[in-house]
Coordinates of C-alpha atoms and ligand atoms in Angstrom, one line a residue:
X4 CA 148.6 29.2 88.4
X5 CA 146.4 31.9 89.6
X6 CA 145.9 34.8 87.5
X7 CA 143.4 36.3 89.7
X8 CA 145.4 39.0 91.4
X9 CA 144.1 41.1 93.9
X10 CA 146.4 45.0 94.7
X11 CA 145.4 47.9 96.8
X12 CA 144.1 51.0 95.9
X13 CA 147.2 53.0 97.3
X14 CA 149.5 50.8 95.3
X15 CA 152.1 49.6 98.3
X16 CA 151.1 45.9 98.7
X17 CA 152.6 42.9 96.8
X18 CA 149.8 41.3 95.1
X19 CA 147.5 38.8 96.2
X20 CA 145.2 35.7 95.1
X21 CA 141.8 35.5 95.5
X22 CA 142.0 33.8 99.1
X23 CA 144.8 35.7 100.6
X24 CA 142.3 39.2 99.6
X25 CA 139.8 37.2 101.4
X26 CA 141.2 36.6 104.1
X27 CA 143.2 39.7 104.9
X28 CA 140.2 41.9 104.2
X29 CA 142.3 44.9 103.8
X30 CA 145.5 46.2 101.9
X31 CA 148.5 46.2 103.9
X32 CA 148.8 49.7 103.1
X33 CA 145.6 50.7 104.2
X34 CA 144.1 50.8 100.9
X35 CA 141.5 48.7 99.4
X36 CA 142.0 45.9 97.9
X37 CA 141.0 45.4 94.0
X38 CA 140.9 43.0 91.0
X39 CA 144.2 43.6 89.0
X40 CA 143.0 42.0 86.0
X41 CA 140.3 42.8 83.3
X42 CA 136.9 42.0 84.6
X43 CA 135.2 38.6 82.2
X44 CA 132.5 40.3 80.0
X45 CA 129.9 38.3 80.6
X46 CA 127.6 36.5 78.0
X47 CA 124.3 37.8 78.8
X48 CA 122.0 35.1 77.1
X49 CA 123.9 32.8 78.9
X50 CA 123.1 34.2 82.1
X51 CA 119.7 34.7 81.4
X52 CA 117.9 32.0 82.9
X53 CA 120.0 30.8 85.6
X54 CA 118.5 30.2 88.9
X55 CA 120.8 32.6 91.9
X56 CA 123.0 29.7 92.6
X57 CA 124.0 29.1 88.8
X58 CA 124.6 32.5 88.6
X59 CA 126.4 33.1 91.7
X60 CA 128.2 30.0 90.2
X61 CA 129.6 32.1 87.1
X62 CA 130.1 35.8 88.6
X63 CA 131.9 34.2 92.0
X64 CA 134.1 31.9 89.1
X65 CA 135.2 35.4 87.0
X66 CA 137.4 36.6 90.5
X67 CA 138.7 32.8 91.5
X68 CA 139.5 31.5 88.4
X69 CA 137.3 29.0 86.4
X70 CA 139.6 25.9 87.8
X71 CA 137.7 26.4 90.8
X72 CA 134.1 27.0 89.4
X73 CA 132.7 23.4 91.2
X74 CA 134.0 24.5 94.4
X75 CA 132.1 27.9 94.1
X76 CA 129.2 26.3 93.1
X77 CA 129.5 23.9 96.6
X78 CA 129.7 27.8 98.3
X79 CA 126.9 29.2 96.4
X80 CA 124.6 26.2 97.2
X81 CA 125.3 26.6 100.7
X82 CA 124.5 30.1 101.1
X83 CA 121.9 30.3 98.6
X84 CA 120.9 27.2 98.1
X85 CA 119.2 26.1 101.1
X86 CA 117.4 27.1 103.6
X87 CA 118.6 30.9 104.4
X88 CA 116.8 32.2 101.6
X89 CA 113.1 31.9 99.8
X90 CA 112.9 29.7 96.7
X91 CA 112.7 33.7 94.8
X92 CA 116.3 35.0 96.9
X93 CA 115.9 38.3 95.3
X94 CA 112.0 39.3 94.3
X95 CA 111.3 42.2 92.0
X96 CA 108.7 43.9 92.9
X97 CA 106.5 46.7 91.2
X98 CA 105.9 49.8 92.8
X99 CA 104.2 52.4 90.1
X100 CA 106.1 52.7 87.5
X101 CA 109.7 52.0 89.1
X102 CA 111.3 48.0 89.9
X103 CA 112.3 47.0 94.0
X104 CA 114.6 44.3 94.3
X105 CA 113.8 43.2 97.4
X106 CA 117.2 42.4 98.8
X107 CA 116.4 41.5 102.6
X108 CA 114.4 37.9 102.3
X109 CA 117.9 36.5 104.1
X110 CA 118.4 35.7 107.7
X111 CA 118.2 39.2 108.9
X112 CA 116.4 40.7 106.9
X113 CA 118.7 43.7 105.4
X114 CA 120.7 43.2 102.3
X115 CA 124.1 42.8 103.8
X116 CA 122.7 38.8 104.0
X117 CA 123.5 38.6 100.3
X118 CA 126.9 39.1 100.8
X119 CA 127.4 37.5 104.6
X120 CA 126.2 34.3 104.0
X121 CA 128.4 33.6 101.3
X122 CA 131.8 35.3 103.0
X123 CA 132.0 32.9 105.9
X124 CA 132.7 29.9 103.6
X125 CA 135.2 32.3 101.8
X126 CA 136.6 32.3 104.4
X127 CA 136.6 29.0 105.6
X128 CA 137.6 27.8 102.0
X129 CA 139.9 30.2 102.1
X130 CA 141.7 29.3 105.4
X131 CA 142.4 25.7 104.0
X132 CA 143.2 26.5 100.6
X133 CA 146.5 28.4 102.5
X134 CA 146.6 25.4 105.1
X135 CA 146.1 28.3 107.6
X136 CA 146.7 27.1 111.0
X137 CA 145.4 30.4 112.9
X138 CA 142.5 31.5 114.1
X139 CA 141.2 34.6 112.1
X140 CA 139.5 37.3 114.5
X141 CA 136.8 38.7 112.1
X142 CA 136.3 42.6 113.1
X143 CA 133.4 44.5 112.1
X144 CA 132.0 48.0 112.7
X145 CA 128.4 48.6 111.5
X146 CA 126.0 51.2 112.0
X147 CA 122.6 48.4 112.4
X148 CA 122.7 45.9 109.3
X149 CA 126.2 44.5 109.1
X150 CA 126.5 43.4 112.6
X151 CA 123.5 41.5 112.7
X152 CA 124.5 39.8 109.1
X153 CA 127.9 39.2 109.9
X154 CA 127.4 37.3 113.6
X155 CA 124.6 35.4 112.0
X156 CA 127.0 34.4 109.0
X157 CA 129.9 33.3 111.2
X158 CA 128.5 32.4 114.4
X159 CA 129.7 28.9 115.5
X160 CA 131.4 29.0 112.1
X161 CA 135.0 27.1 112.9
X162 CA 138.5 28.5 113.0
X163 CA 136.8 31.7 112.9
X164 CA 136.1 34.4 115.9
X165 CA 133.4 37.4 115.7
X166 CA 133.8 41.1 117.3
X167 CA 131.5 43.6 116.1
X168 CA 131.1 47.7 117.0
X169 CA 128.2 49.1 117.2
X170 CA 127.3 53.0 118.1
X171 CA 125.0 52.2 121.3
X172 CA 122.8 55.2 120.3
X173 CA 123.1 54.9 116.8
X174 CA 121.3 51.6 115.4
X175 CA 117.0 51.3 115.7
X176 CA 115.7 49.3 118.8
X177 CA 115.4 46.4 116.6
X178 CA 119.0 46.2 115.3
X179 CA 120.1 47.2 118.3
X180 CA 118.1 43.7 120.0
X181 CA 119.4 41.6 116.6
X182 CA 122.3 42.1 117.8
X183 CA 122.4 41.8 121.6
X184 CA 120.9 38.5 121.6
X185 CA 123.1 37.1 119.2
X186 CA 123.9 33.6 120.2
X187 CA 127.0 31.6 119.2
X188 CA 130.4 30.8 120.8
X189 CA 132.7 32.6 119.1
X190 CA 130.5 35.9 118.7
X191 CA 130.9 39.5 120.4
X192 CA 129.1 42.3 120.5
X193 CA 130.5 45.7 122.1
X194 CA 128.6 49.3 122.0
X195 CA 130.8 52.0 122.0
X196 CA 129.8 55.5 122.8
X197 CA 130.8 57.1 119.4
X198 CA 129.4 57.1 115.8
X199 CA 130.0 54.5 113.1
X200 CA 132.9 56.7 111.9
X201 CA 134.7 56.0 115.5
X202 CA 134.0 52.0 115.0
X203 CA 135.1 52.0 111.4
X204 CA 138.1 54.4 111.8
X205 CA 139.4 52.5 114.7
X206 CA 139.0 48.7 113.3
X207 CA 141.0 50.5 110.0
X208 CA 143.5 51.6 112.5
X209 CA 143.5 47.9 114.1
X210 CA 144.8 46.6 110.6
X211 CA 147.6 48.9 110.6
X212 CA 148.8 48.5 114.2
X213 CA 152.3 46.7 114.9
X214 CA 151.2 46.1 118.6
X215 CA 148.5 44.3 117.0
X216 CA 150.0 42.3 115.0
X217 CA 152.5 41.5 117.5
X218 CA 149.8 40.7 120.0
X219 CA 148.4 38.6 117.2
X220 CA 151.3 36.2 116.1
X221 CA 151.8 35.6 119.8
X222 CA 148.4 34.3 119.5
X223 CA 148.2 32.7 116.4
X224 CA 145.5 34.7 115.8
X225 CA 145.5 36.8 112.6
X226 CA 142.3 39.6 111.7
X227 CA 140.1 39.9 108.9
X228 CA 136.9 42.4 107.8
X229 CA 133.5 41.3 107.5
X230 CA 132.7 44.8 106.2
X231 CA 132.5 45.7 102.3
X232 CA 136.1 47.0 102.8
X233 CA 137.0 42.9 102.5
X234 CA 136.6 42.3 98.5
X235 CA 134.7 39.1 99.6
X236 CA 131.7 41.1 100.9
X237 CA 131.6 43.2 97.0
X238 CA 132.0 40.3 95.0
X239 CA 128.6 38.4 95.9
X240 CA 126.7 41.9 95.7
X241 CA 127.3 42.0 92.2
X242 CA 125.1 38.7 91.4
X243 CA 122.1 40.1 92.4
X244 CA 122.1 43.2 89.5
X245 CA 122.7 40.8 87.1
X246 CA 119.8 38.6 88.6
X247 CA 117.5 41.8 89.1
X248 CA 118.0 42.8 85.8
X249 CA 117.4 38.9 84.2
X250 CA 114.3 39.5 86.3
X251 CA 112.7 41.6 83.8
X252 CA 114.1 40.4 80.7
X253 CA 112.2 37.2 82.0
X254 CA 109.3 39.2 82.5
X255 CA 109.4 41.1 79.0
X256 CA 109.3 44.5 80.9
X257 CA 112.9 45.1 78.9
X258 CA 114.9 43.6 76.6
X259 CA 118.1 41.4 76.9
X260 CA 121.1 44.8 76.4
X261 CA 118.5 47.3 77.1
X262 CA 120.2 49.8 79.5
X263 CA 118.3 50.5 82.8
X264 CA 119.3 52.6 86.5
X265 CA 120.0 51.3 89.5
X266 CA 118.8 53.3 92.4
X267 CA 121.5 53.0 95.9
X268 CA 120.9 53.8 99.0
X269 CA 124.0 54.8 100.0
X270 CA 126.2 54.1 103.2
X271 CA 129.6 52.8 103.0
X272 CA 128.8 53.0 99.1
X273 CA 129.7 48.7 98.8
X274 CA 126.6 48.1 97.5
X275 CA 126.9 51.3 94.8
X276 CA 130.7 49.9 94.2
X277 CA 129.4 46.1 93.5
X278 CA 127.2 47.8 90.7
X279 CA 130.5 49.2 89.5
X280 CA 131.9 45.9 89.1
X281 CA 128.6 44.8 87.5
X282 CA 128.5 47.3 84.8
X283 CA 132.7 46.6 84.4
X284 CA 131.0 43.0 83.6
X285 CA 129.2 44.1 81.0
X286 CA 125.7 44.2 82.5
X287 CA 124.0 47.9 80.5
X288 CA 124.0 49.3 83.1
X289 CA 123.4 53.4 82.3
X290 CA 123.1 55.2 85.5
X291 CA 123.6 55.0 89.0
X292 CA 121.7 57.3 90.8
X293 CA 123.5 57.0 94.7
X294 CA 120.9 58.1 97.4
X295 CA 122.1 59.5 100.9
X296 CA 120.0 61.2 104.0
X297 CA 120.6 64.2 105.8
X298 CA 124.8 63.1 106.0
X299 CA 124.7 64.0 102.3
X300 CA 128.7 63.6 102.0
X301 CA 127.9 61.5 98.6
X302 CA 125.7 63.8 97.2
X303 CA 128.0 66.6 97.4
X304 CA 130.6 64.5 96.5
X305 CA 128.9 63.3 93.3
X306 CA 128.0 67.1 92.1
X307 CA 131.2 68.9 92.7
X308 CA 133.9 66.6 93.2
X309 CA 134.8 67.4 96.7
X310 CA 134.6 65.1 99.6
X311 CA 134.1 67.1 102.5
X312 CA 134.0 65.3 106.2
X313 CA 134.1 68.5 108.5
X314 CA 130.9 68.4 108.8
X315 CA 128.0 67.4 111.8
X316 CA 127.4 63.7 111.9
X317 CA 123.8 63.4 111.7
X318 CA 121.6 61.0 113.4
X319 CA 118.9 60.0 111.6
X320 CA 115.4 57.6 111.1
X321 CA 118.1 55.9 108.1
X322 CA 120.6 55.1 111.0
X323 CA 122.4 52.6 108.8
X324 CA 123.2 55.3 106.3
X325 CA 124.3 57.6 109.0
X326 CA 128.0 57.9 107.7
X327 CA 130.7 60.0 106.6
X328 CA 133.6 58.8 105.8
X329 CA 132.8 56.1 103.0
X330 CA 135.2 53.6 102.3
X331 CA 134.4 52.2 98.9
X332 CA 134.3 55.5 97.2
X333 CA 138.2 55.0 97.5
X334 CA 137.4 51.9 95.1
X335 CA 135.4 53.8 92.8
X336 CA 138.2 56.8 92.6
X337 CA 140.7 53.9 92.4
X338 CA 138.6 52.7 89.1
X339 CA 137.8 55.7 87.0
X340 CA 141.4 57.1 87.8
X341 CA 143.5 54.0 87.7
X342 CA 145.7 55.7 89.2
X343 CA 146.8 54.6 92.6
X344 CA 149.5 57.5 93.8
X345 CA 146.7 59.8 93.1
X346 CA 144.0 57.7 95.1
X347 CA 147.0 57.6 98.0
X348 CA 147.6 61.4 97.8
X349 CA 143.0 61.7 98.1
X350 CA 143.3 59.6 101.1
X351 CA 146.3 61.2 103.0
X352 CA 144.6 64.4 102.6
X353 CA 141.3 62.9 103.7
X354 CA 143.1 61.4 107.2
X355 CA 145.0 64.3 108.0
X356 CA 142.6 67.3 106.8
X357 CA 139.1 65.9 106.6
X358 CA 138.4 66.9 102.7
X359 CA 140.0 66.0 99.2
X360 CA 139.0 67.5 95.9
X361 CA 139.2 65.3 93.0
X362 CA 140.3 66.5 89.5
X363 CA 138.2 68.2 87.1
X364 CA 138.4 65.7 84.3
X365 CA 137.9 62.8 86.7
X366 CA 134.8 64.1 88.2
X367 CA 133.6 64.7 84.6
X368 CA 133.3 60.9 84.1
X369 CA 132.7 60.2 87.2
X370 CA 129.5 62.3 86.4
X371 CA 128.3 60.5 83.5
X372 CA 127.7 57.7 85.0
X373 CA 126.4 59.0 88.5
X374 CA 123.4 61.0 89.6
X375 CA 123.1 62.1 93.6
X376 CA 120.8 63.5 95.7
X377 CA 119.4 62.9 99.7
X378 CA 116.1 63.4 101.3
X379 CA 115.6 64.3 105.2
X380 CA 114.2 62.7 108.0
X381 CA 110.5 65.0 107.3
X382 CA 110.8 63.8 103.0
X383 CA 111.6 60.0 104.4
X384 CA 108.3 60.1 105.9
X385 CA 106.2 61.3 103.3
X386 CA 107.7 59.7 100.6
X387 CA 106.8 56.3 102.6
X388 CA 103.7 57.2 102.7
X389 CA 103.0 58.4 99.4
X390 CA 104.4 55.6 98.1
X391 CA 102.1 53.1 100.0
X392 CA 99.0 55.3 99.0
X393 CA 100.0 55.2 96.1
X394 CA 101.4 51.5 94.9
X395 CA 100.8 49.7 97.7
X396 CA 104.4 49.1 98.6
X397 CA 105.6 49.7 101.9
X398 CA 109.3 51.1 102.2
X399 CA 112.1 51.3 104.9
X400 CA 113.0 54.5 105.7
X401 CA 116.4 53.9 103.7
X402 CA 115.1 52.7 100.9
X403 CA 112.3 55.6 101.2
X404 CA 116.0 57.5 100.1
X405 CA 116.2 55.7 96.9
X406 CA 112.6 55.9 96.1
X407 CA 112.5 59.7 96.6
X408 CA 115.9 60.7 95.2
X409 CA 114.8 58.7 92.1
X410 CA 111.3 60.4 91.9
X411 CA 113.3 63.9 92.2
X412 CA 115.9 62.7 89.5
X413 CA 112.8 61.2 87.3
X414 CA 111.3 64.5 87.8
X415 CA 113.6 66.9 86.8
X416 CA 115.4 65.1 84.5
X417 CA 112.8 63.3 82.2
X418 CA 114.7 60.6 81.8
X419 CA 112.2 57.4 81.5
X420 CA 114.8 55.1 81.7
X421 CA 113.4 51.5 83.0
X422 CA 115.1 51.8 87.2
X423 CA 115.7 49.5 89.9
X424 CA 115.8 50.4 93.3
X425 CA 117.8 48.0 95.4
X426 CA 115.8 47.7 98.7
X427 CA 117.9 47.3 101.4
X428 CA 116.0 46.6 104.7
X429 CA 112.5 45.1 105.3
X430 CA 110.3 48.5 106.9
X431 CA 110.0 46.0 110.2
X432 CA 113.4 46.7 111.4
X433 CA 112.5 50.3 111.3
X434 CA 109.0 49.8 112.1
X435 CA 108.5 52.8 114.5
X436 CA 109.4 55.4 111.8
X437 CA 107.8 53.8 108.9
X438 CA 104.5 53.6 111.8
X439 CA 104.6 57.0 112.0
X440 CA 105.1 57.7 108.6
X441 CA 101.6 56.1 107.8
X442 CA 99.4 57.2 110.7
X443 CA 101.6 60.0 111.9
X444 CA 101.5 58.5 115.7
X445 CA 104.0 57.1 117.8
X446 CA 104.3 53.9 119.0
X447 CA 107.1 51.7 120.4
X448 CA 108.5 49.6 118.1
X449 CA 107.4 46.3 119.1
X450 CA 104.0 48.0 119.1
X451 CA 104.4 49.3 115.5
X452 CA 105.7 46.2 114.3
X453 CA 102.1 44.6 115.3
X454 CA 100.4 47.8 114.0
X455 CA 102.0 48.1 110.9
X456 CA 101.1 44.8 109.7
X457 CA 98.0 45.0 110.5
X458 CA 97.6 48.2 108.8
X459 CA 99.6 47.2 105.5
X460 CA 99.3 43.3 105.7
X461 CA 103.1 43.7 104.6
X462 CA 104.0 40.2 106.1
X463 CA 106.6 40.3 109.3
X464 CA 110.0 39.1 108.1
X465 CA 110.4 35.3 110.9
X466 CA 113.8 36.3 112.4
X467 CA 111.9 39.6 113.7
X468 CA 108.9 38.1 115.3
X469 CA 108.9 37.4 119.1
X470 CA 112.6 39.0 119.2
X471 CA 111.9 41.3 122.1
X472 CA 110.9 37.6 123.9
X473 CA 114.9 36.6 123.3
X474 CA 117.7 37.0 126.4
X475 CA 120.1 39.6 126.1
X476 CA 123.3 38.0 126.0
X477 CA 125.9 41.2 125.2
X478 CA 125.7 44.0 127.3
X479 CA 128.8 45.4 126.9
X480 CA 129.6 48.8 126.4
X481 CA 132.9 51.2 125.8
X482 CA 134.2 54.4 125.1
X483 CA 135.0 54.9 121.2
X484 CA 139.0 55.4 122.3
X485 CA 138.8 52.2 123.7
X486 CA 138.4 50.0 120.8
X487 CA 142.1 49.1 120.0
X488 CA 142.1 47.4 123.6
X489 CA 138.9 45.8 123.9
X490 CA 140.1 43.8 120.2
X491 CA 143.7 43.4 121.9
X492 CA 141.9 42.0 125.1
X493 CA 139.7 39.4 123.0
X494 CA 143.0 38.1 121.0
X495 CA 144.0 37.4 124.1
X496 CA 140.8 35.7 125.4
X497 CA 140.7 33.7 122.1
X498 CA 143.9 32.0 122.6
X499 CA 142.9 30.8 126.2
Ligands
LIG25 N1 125.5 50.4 106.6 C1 126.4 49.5 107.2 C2 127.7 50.2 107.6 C3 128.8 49.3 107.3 O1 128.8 49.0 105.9 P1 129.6 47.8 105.2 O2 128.8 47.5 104.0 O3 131.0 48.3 104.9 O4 129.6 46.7 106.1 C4 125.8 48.8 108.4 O5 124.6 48.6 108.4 O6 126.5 48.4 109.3

């Protein structure tokens, strides 16, 4: 038996194993789903020296159960193992006197890799654990990193079918053309005129729709999330703190249960939650200190406890940051309140009246543990370049966020504690701003991809080289209000 239960965060949906979270990437009730069972501490001597696989192995074995640890392991290798990922998957780098964890060495070169090359063979695993006989429609909305990651992950993969939103003005040149020549036969790739907000709102709103569903079982065709609203995306995230931290125990900057921060740039806030999960573990993990840009919805958030969406979407050089309405935080008020008719009541206020307000006492512990603070589009700018005049390591303009908001924090707190910044993007896929953040000119961005490097010899991650060279093979683009039908209109298309 399976004690590995999986409920949602609004408490109306039966509970699930491990594969059937997987696989239905969402609660039923529109909440998120969560583990419903105390999170493993885990032994950290024994994790110490593993290599990412080994510990993939063990954190990936705490939310299946450990009857299954050898078939996680097969997963791990796969995804980590080969040839996706450098020999180092995550390298910790020194700028000054703060840690990077260079989370983008993957396939396309942003940190949702971490997490999208294991979830496909979650998925696949998943499908013939359940003897599933349907096709499962994979949805995703993304605002630049998680499209790319998630058509590279499943493309051609079998029994599975890709459709992923993207704001047509909202993503840089260069995520815009990962994704636009993505090949594969079972991938597609729609702009919609809207914000990420529109795509993420109405693939939520797919999940709940009875015409949908209906539409679906006609097909045999059932829908899944390759976004961190699926638990499958958090889970792997969580290996790489534990694996940044090892890092330096190995190289004596700390010591093994010395407490450090993590630094997040700050979106959709999975990356923030999967630290969450981390600390839950048992890693010493002090402080998060959650970095946003000009949408500073966190940041407010995080210092008064009231999460406020009537407010202007911003675009901005951090494109994949520009959000407002993010999803995990429902996990994270889910977690520190345990309560999940209060979490239900937070979200029903947030769909029908844009804002909720949590609780005094919640937002008191909420506050122990988390610091906040953005930087705009002019402090992006300079802090990449005062950083690479001053260490010598060149930052994308998102985690330019973290960098500066930890600086401020560092500044004006005194706190010395040992901090890791989880780098989320190589500066290439952004290489026009971060250009003009070192010369102050203006270039196109295949021109400032060349000009960069030879400016910072910062090598050019391989899947962006030559990409303006590839064919464009998705063209397509929609009105935000037509997403429902353009998804309806592929189930139908998938079955032919
Ligand atoms: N920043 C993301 C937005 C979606 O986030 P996800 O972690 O929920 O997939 C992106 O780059 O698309």
């Amino acid at each position: 038996m399976n004690e590995k239960k999986y409920v949602s965060t609004r408490g109306q949906q039966r509970s699930l194993d491990f594969c059937d979270a997987i696989l239905q990437g969402i609660g039923s009730d529109g909440g998120l789903l969560v583990p419903d069972f105390e999170l493993d501490q885990k032994d950290l001597k024994a994790l110490q020296h593993l290599s990412y696989v080994d510990m993939a192995t063990e954190i990936m074995t705490s939310f299946v159960g450990e009857q299954e640890k050898e078939e996680m392991r097969a997963l791990c290798q796969k995804a980590y193992g080969q040839n996706l990922f450098p020999q180092e998957v995550v390298p910790v780098k020194q700028a000054g006197d703060v840690f990077i964890a260079e989370l983008f060495q993957g396939p396309t070169a942003a940190f949702k890799d971490m997490a999208l090359s294991l979830l496909p063979h979650f998925m696949t695993y998943s499908l013939k654990k359940k003897g599933e006989q349907r096709k499962v429609m994979i949805l995703a909305a993304t605002s630049g990193d998680t499209g790319k990651a998630a058509l590279e992950g499943f493309k051609d993969v079998d029994g599975t079918y890709i459709q992923v939103f993207y704001p047509v003005d909202g993503v840089s040149p260069i995520q815009k053309q990962q994704m636009v020549t993505q090949t594969g036969n079972n991938v597609d790739v729609v702009g919609i005129q809207g914000n990420f907000d529109d795509a993420q709102r109405a693939v939520k709103q797919a999940f709940q729709s009875s015409a949908l569903k209906d539409l679906c079982d006609e097909h045999h065709v059932f829908l899944s999330s390759a976004n961190s609203i699926n638990i499958g995306r958090l889970i792997p995230q969580i290996v790489y703190y534990f694996y940044s931290y090892m890092t330096l125990v190995n190289k004596n900057e700390i010591r093994l249960g010395e407490s450090v921060h993590f630094t997040i740039p700050s979106g959709n806030f999975g990356n923030c939650l999967a630290g969450v999960l981390a600390k839950k573990m048992g890693l010493p993990i002090q402080k998060f200190i959650v970095a946003s840009n000009k949408n500073n919805i966190l940041t407010d958030f995080f210092r008064t406890g009231k999460y406020d969406a009537r407010r202007e979407f911003y675009k901005t050089n951090a494109p994949a940051m520009d959000i407002l309405v993010s999803s995990n935080l429902e996990r994270l008020v889910y977690m520190m309140a345990q309560d999940s008719q209060k979490v239900k009541s937070y979200m029903d206020d947030l769909n029908q009246n844009g804002v909720y307000e949590i609780s005094s006492d919640l937002l008191e512990k909420i506050q122990d543990v988390f610091k906040a603070g953005w930087l705009n589009e002019d402090e992006v700018l300079d802090t990449i370049k005062t950083c690479f005049e001053q260490t010598g390591y060149l930052l994308d303009t998102h985690t330019a966020i973290g960098y500066g908001v930890y600086k401020e924090y560092q500044k004006t707190s005194g706190d010395e504690t040992k901090t890791i910044i989880l780098a989320t993007a190589s500066p290439y896929k952004f290489a026009d701003s971060v250009y003009k953040a070192l010369t102050d000119q203006s270039l196109s961005e295949y021109q400032a991809i060349e000009a960069a490097y030879e400016k910072t010899g910062v090598d050019i991650p391989k899947p962006l080289v030559q990409l303006d060279q590839k064919e464009i093979l998705h063209q397509k683009v929609i009105d935000k209000d037509d997403i429902i039908h353009e998804i309806s209109q592929k189930i139908k298309e998938m079955s032919l």
